[in-house]
Coordinates of C-alpha atoms and ligand atoms in Angstrom, one line a residue:
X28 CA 0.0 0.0 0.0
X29 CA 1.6 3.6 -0.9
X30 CA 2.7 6.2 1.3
X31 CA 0.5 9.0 1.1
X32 CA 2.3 12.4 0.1
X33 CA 0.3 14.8 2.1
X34 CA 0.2 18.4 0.2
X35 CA -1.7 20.1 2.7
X36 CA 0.9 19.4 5.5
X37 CA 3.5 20.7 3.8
X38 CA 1.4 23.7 2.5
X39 CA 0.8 24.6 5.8
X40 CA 4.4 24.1 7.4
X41 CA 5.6 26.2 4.1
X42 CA 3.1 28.9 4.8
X43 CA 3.8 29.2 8.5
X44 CA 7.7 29.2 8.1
X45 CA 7.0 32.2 5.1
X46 CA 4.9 33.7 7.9
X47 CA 7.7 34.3 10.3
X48 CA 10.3 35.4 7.5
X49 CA 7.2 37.9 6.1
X50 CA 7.2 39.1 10.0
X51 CA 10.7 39.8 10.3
X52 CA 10.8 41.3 6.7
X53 CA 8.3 43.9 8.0
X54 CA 9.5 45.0 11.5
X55 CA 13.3 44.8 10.5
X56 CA 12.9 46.6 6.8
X57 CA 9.2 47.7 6.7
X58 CA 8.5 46.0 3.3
X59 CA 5.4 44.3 3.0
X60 CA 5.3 41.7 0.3
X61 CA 2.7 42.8 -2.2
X62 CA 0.1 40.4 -4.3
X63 CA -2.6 41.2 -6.7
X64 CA -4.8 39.7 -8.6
X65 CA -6.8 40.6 -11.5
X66 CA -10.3 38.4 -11.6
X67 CA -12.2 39.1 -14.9
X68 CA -15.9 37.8 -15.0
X69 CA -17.7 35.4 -13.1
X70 CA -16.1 32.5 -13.5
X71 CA -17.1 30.4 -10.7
X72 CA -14.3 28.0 -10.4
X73 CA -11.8 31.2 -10.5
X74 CA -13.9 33.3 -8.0
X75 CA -13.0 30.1 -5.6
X76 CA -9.6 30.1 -6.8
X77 CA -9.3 33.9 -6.0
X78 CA -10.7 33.9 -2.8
X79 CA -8.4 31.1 -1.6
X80 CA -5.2 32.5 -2.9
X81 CA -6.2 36.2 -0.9
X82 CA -7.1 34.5 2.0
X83 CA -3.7 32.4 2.2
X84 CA -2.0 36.0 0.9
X85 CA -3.7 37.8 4.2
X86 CA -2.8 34.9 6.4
X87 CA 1.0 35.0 5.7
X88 CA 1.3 38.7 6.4
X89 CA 0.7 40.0 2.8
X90 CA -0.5 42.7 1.4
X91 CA -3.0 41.2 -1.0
X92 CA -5.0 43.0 -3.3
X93 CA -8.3 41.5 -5.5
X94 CA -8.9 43.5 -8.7
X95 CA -12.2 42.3 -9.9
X96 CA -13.5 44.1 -13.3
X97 CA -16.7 43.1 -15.1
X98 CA -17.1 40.3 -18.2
X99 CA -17.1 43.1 -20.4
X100 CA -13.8 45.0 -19.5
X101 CA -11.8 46.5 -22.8
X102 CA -8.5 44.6 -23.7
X103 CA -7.1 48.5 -23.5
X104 CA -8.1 49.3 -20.2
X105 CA -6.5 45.5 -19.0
X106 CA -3.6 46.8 -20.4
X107 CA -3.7 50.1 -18.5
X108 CA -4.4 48.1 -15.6
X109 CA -1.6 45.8 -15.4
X110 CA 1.4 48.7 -16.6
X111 CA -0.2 50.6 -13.6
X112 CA 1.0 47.6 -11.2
X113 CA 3.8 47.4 -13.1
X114 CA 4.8 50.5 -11.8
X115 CA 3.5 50.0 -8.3
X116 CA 6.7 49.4 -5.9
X117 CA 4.7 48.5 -3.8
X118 CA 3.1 45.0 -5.5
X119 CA 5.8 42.4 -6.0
X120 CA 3.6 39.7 -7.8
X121 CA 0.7 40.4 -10.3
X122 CA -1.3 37.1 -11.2
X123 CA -4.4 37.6 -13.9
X124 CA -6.4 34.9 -13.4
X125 CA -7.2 32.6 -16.5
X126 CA -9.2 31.7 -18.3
X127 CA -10.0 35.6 -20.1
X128 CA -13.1 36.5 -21.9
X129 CA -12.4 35.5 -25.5
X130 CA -12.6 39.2 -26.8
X131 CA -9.2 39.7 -24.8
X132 CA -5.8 38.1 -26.5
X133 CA -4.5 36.8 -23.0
X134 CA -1.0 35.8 -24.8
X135 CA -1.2 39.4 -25.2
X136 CA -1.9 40.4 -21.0
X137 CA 0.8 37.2 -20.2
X138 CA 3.1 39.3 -22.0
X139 CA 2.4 42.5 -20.5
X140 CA 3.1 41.9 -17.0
X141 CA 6.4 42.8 -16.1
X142 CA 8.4 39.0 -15.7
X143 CA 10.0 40.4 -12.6
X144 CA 6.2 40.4 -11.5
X145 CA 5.3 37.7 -13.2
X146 CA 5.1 35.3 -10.2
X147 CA 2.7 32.6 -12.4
X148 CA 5.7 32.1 -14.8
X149 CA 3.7 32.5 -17.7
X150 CA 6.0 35.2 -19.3
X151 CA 8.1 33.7 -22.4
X152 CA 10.8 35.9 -20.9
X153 CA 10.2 33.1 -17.5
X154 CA 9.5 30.3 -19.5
X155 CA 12.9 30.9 -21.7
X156 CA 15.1 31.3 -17.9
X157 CA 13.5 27.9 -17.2
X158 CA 14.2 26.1 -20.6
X159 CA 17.6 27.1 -20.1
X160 CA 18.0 26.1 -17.4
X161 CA 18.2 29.0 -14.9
X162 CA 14.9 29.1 -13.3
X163 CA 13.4 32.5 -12.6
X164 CA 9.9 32.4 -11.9
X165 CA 8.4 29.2 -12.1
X166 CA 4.6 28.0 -13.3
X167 CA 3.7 27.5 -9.7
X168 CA 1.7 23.6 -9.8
X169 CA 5.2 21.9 -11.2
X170 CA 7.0 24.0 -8.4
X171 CA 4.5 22.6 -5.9
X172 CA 5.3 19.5 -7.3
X173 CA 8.9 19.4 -7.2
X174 CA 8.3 20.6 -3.6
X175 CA 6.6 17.4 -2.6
X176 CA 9.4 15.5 -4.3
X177 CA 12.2 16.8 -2.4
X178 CA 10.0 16.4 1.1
X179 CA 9.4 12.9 0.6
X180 CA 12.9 12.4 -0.5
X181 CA 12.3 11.2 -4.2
X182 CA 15.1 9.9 -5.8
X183 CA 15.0 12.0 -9.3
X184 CA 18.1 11.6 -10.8
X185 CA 18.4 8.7 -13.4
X186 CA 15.0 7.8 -12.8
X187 CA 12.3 7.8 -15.7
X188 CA 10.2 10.6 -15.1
X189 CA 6.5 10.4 -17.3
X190 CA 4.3 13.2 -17.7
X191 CA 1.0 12.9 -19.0
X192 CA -0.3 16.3 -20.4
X193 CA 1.8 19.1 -22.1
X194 CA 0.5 22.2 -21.3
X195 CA 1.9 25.0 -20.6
X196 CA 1.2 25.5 -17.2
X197 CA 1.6 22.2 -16.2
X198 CA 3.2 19.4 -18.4
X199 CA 6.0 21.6 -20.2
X200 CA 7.1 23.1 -17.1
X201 CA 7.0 20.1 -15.1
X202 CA 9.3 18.3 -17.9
X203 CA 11.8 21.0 -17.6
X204 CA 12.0 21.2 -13.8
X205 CA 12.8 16.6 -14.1
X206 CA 15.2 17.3 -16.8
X207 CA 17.1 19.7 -14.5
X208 CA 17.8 17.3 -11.7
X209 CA 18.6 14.2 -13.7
X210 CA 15.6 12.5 -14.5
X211 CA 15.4 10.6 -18.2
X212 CA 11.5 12.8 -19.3
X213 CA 8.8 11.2 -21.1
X214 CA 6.3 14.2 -22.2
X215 CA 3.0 12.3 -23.4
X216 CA -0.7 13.6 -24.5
X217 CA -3.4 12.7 -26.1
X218 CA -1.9 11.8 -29.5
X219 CA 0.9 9.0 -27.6
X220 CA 0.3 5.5 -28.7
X221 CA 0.1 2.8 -26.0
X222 CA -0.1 5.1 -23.4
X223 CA -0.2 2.4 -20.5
X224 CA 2.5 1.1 -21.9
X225 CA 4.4 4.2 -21.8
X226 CA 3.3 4.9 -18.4
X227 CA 4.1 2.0 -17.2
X228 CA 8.3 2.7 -17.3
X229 CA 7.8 5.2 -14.9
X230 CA 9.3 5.6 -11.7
X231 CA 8.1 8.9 -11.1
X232 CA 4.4 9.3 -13.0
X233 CA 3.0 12.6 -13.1
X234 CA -0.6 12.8 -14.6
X235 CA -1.8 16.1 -15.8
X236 CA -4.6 15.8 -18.5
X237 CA -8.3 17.0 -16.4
X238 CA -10.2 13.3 -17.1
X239 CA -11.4 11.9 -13.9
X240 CA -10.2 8.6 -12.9
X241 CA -8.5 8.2 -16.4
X242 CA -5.3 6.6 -14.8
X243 CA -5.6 2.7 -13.5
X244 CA -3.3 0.3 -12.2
X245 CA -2.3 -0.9 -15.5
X246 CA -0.8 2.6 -16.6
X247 CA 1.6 2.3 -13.0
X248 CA 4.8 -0.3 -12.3
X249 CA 4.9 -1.4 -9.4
X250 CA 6.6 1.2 -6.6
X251 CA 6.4 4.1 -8.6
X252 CA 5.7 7.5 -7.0
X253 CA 2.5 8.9 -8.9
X254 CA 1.8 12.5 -8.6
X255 CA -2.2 13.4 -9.0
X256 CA -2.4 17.1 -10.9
X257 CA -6.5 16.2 -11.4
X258 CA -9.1 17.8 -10.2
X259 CA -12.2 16.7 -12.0
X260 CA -15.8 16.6 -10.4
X261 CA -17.8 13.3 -10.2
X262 CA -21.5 12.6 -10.8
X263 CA -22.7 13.3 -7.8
X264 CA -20.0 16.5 -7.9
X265 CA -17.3 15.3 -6.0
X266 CA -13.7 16.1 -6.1
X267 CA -12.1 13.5 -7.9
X268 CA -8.2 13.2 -9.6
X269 CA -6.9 12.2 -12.7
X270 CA -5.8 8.6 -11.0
X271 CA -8.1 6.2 -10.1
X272 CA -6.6 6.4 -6.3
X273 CA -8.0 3.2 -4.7
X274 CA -6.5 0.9 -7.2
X275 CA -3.2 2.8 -8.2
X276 CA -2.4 3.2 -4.0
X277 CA -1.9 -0.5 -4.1
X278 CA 1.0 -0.7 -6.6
X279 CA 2.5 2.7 -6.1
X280 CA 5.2 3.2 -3.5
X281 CA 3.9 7.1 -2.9
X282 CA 0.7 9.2 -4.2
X283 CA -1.2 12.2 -3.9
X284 CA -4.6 12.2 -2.6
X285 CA -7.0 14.3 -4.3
X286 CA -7.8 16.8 -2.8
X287 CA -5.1 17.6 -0.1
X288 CA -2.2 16.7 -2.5
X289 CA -1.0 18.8 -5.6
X290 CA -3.5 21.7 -4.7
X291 CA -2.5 23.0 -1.6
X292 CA 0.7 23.6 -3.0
X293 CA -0.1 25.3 -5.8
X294 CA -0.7 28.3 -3.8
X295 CA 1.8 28.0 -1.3
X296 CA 4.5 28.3 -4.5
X297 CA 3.0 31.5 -5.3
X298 CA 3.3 33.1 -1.8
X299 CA 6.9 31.5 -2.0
X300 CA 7.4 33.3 -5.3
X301 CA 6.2 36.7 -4.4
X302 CA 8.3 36.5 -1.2
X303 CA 11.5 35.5 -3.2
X304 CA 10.3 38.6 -5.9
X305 CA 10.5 40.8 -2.8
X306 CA 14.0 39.5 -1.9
X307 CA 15.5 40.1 -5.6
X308 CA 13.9 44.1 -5.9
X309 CA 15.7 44.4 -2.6
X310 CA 18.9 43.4 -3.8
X311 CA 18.0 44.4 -7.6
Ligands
LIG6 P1 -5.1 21.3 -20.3 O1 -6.5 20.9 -20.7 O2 -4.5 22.6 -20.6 O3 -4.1 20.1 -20.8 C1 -4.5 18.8 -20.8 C2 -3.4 17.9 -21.3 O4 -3.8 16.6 -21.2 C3 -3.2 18.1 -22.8 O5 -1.8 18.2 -23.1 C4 -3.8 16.9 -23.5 O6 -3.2 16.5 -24.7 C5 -3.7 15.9 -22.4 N1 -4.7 14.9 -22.5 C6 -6.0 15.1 -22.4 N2 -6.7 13.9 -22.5 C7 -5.7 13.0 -22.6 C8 -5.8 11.6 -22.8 N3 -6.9 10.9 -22.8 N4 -4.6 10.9 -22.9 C9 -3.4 11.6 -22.8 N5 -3.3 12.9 -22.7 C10 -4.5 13.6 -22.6 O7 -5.1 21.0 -18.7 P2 -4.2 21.6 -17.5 O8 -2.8 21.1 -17.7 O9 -4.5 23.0 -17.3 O10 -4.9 20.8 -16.3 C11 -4.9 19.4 -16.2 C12 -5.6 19.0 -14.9 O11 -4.9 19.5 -13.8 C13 -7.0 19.6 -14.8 O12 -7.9 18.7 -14.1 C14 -6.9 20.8 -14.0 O13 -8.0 21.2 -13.3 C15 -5.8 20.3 -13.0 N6 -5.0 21.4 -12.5 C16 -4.8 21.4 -11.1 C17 -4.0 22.3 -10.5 C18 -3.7 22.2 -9.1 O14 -3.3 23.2 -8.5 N7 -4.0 21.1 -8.5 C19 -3.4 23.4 -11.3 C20 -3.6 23.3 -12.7 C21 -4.4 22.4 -13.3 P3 -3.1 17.4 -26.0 O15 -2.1 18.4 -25.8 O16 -2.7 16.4 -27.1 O17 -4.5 17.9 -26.2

């Protein structure tokens, strides 16, 4: 039976240890780590999103800020928006919450925040530090990830490392992030033939691809540590992974529940990112 990796525990011994260095930061220097957000529409998965990253923000001693503009919003006044922060010393990290409106070119926004902000590493400018090599600002779910690894004390290097999904916030990322400590990368998606089979030479298995329960024992060798990116709802509207959990546990050596695995993390990396932004204007 696999270990489990436990996200949230980690989150929160990550976001109480960034609490303390956010405390000193503020009575020794008098900086205050600033984070805002820019929440377009009513999306109600990333209203839930929002609320959870400004309620971790306020908790760890930031100052966290929600802009929240209407469905409708001009791509122009986005734009405004964002070079506004851009020149605010006082935020450190500007996230714009995704999915946009399609009348607004988000590759477009990406691009506009400044990549010293950019604490999401959506920027090409962040993506092009990772790819070679020298990490920057990192998409925050594969730092999360890489988090959990080195807690649990994963053996990376040398090992076959298998993604399934390539986006960009996830899958790409994640690949990079393997390749850099060692590990031989397999990047699949929906086009891979034999895909268990593929899957199956993994010691470290990371599934990334949104379809619930897609994942059984037969894509997982035995011992492998599999890493749960999922988060799908069930009939009956129930949060529910990528990995069929109650089969895979029993081959894998280690796995992430969903929820309390990947997630919690995801949002402890951005605090961690916007703290570290802080440290590099200071010594820009
Ligand atoms: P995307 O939809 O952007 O990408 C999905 C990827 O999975 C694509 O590369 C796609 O392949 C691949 N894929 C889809 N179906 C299959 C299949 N049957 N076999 C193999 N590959 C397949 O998703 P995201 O990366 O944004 O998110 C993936 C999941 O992770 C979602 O459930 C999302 O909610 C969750 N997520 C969770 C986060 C967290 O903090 N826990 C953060 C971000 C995402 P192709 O490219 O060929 O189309």
């Amino acid at each position: 039976m696999a270990i489990l990796i436990d996200g949230k525990a980690l989150a929160q011994k990550m976001q109480a240890e960034l609490a303390e260095k956010v405390t000193v930061m503020r009575d020794k220097y008098g900086i205050v780590p600033g984070l805002t957000v820019i929440l377009v529409g009513n999306n109600p998965a990333s209203q839930v999103y929002v609320r959870n990253k400004e309620r971790s923000a306020v908790k760890v001693g930031f100052k966290s800020d929600t802009i929240r503009l209407p469905e409708y919003v001009s791509e122009e006044e986005l734009l405004e928006i964002i070079e506004g922060l851009n020149q605010d010393p006082t935020v450190h990290g500007i996230l714009v919450q995704l999915p946009l409106p399609s009348h607004i070119n988000e590759k477009k926004i990406v691009m506009a925040i400044a990549p010293h902000k950019d604490v999401d590493g959506f920027h090409p400018m962040n993506t092009g530090h990772l790819w070679s090599g020298r990490p920057v600002m990192v998409p925050c779910t594969p730092a999360g990830i890489m988090a959990l690894l080195r807690e649990y004390d994963v053996d990376i290097e040398g090992k076959n490392a298998v993604i399934i999904g390539r986006s960009n916030i996830v899958g790409k990322p994640m690949a990079q992030l393997l390749l850099d400590k060692n590990a031989t990368v397999t990047l699949t998606h929906s086009r891979t033939h034999h895909l268990a089979k593929v899957a199956s030479q993994a010691d470290i298995l990371i599934v990334a691809i949104g379809q619930g329960h897609f994942v059984t024992k037969d894509f997982v060798k035995e011992g492998a540590v599999v890493i749960d990116v999922g988060m799908n709802r069930d009939d009956n509207g129930k949060l529910i992974g990528d990995v069929k959990f109650d089969e895979v546990s029993e081959v894998a050596s280690l796995i992430t529940p969903v929820p309390g695995g990947v997630g919690p993390m995801t949002i402890t990396m951005l605090l961690e990112q916007t703290y570290q932004a802080v440290l590099r204007s200071v010594h820009a």
